[in-house]
Amino acid sequence: RVVLEGDPHAIIEAMLIAAYAVGADEGYIYIRGEYQLAIQRIETAIKQAEEYGLLGENIFDSKLNFKIHVHTGAGAYICGEETALIESLEGFKGQPRLKPPFPAVKGLFAAPTVVNNVETLAAVPAIVEKGAAWYAAIGTPKSAGTKLFCVSGPVKRPGVYELPLGTPLRDLLEKQCGGLRD
């Protein structure tokens, strides 16, 4: 939600890169219905991208065609599982499917499907620009990259913090959030 509200164009850019990489011509963004600001911002960003020629048919006179659909859902926790999300997108109750077949073989509308979360996709443009070695140097050797941490409660500076994976919880609470309130 925070990424969609704060930088919706990064998600569009990442989806375009992914679409080019796998040969997709359609993408879906599934958003909980109560996240109205995120829905509004991504829909506005999609319209802007279409007007600029970044979405649609023959993008910048290439053979790439790509359309993004926004789907609002009830936000059931189980829809975090990829096949439950696909079920919900298809209009069914969000329940996991038996695997195999895996979504990459038979997913949304029985077509090969790649499922990623917004936070993962948001890293794609920077990785393409700066390279895999740059990204691998962030975080830990087994868990590269950053993670968004939402902190609330009795801390001096509640908020959303993006930190390298492997950052100790103490550092997040004391250094980023300023420690506990008196």
CSV table of C-alpha atoms in Angstrom, one decimal, residues 84-175:
chain,number,residue,atom,x,y,z
A,84,ALA,CA,-5.6,-18.0,-3.8
A,85,LEU,CA,-4.9,-14.6,-5.3
A,86,ILE,CA,-5.5,-16.1,-8.8
A,87,GLU,CA,-8.7,-17.6,-7.7
A,88,SER,CA,-9.9,-14.2,-6.4
A,89,LEU,CA,-8.9,-12.5,-9.6
A,90,GLU,CA,-10.9,-15.0,-11.5
A,91,GLY,CA,-14.0,-14.2,-9.4
A,92,PHE,CA,-13.9,-17.2,-7.1
A,93,LYS,CA,-13.4,-17.4,-3.3
A,94,GLY,CA,-9.8,-16.8,-2.5
A,95,GLN,CA,-8.6,-20.3,-1.6
A,96,PRO,CA,-5.3,-22.0,-2.6
A,97,ARG,CA,-5.3,-24.4,-5.5
A,98,LEU,CA,-3.6,-27.7,-5.4
A,99,LYS,CA,-0.2,-27.7,-7.0
A,100,PRO,CA,0.9,-28.9,-9.6
A,101,PRO,CA,0.2,-27.4,-12.0
A,102,PHE,CA,2.1,-24.3,-10.8
A,103,PRO,CA,1.0,-20.8,-11.8
A,104,ALA,CA,4.0,-20.5,-14.2
A,105,VAL,CA,2.5,-23.3,-16.2
A,106,LYS,CA,-1.3,-22.8,-15.6
A,107,GLY,CA,-2.3,-19.8,-13.6
A,108,LEU,CA,-4.7,-16.9,-14.2
A,109,PHE,CA,-7.4,-17.9,-16.8
A,110,ALA,CA,-5.3,-21.1,-17.3
A,111,ALA,CA,-2.4,-19.1,-18.8
A,112,PRO,CA,1.2,-19.1,-17.6
A,113,THR,CA,1.3,-16.5,-14.8
A,114,VAL,CA,4.0,-14.8,-12.8
A,115,VAL,CA,3.0,-13.5,-9.3
A,116,ASN,CA,5.0,-11.0,-7.4
A,117,ASN,CA,4.3,-8.6,-4.6
A,118,VAL,CA,4.6,-4.8,-5.0
A,119,GLU,CA,7.5,-4.6,-2.6
A,120,THR,CA,9.5,-7.1,-4.7
A,121,LEU,CA,8.6,-5.4,-8.0
A,122,ALA,CA,9.5,-2.0,-6.7
A,123,ALA,CA,13.2,-3.1,-6.6
A,124,VAL,CA,13.3,-4.2,-10.2
A,125,PRO,CA,14.0,-0.8,-11.9
A,126,ALA,CA,16.9,-0.1,-9.6
A,127,ILE,CA,18.4,-3.6,-10.1
A,128,VAL,CA,18.1,-3.2,-13.9
A,129,GLU,CA,19.8,0.3,-13.7
A,130,LYS,CA,22.5,-0.5,-11.1
A,131,GLY,CA,23.0,-4.2,-11.6
A,132,ALA,CA,22.7,-7.5,-9.7
A,133,ALA,CA,26.0,-7.0,-7.9
A,134,TRP,CA,24.9,-3.7,-6.5
A,135,TYR,CA,21.6,-5.2,-5.2
A,136,ALA,CA,23.4,-8.3,-3.8
A,137,ALA,CA,25.6,-6.0,-1.7
A,138,ILE,CA,22.6,-4.7,0.2
A,139,GLY,CA,21.4,-6.8,3.1
A,140,THR,CA,23.0,-10.2,3.9
A,141,PRO,CA,24.6,-12.8,1.7
A,142,LYS,CA,21.5,-15.0,1.9
A,143,SER,CA,18.9,-12.3,1.9
A,144,ALA,CA,19.8,-9.4,-0.4
A,145,GLY,CA,17.9,-6.2,-0.6
A,146,THR,CA,15.7,-4.1,1.6
A,147,LYS,CA,12.5,-4.5,3.5
A,148,LEU,CA,9.7,-2.1,4.5
A,149,PHE,CA,9.0,-2.1,8.2
A,150,CYS,CA,5.8,-0.5,9.5
A,151,VAL,CA,6.2,0.6,13.1
A,152,SER,CA,3.5,1.9,15.3
A,153,GLY,CA,2.8,2.0,19.0
A,154,PRO,CA,4.8,3.7,21.8
A,155,VAL,CA,7.8,4.8,19.8
A,156,LYS,CA,9.0,8.4,19.3
A,157,ARG,CA,8.9,8.2,15.5
A,158,PRO,CA,6.3,5.7,14.2
A,159,GLY,CA,6.3,5.3,10.5
A,160,VAL,CA,7.4,3.2,7.6
A,161,TYR,CA,11.2,2.5,7.3
A,162,GLU,CA,13.1,0.8,4.5
A,163,LEU,CA,16.1,-1.0,5.8
A,164,PRO,CA,18.6,-3.6,4.5
A,165,LEU,CA,17.5,-7.1,5.3
A,166,GLY,CA,19.4,-8.4,8.4
A,167,THR,CA,19.0,-5.1,10.2
A,168,PRO,CA,18.5,-5.9,13.9
A,169,LEU,CA,15.2,-5.1,15.4
A,170,ARG,CA,17.0,-3.0,18.1
A,171,ASP,CA,18.5,-0.8,15.4
A,172,LEU,CA,15.1,-0.2,13.9
A,173,LEU,CA,13.4,0.7,17.2
A,174,GLU,CA,16.3,2.7,18.7
A,175,LYS,CA,18.1,4.3,15.7
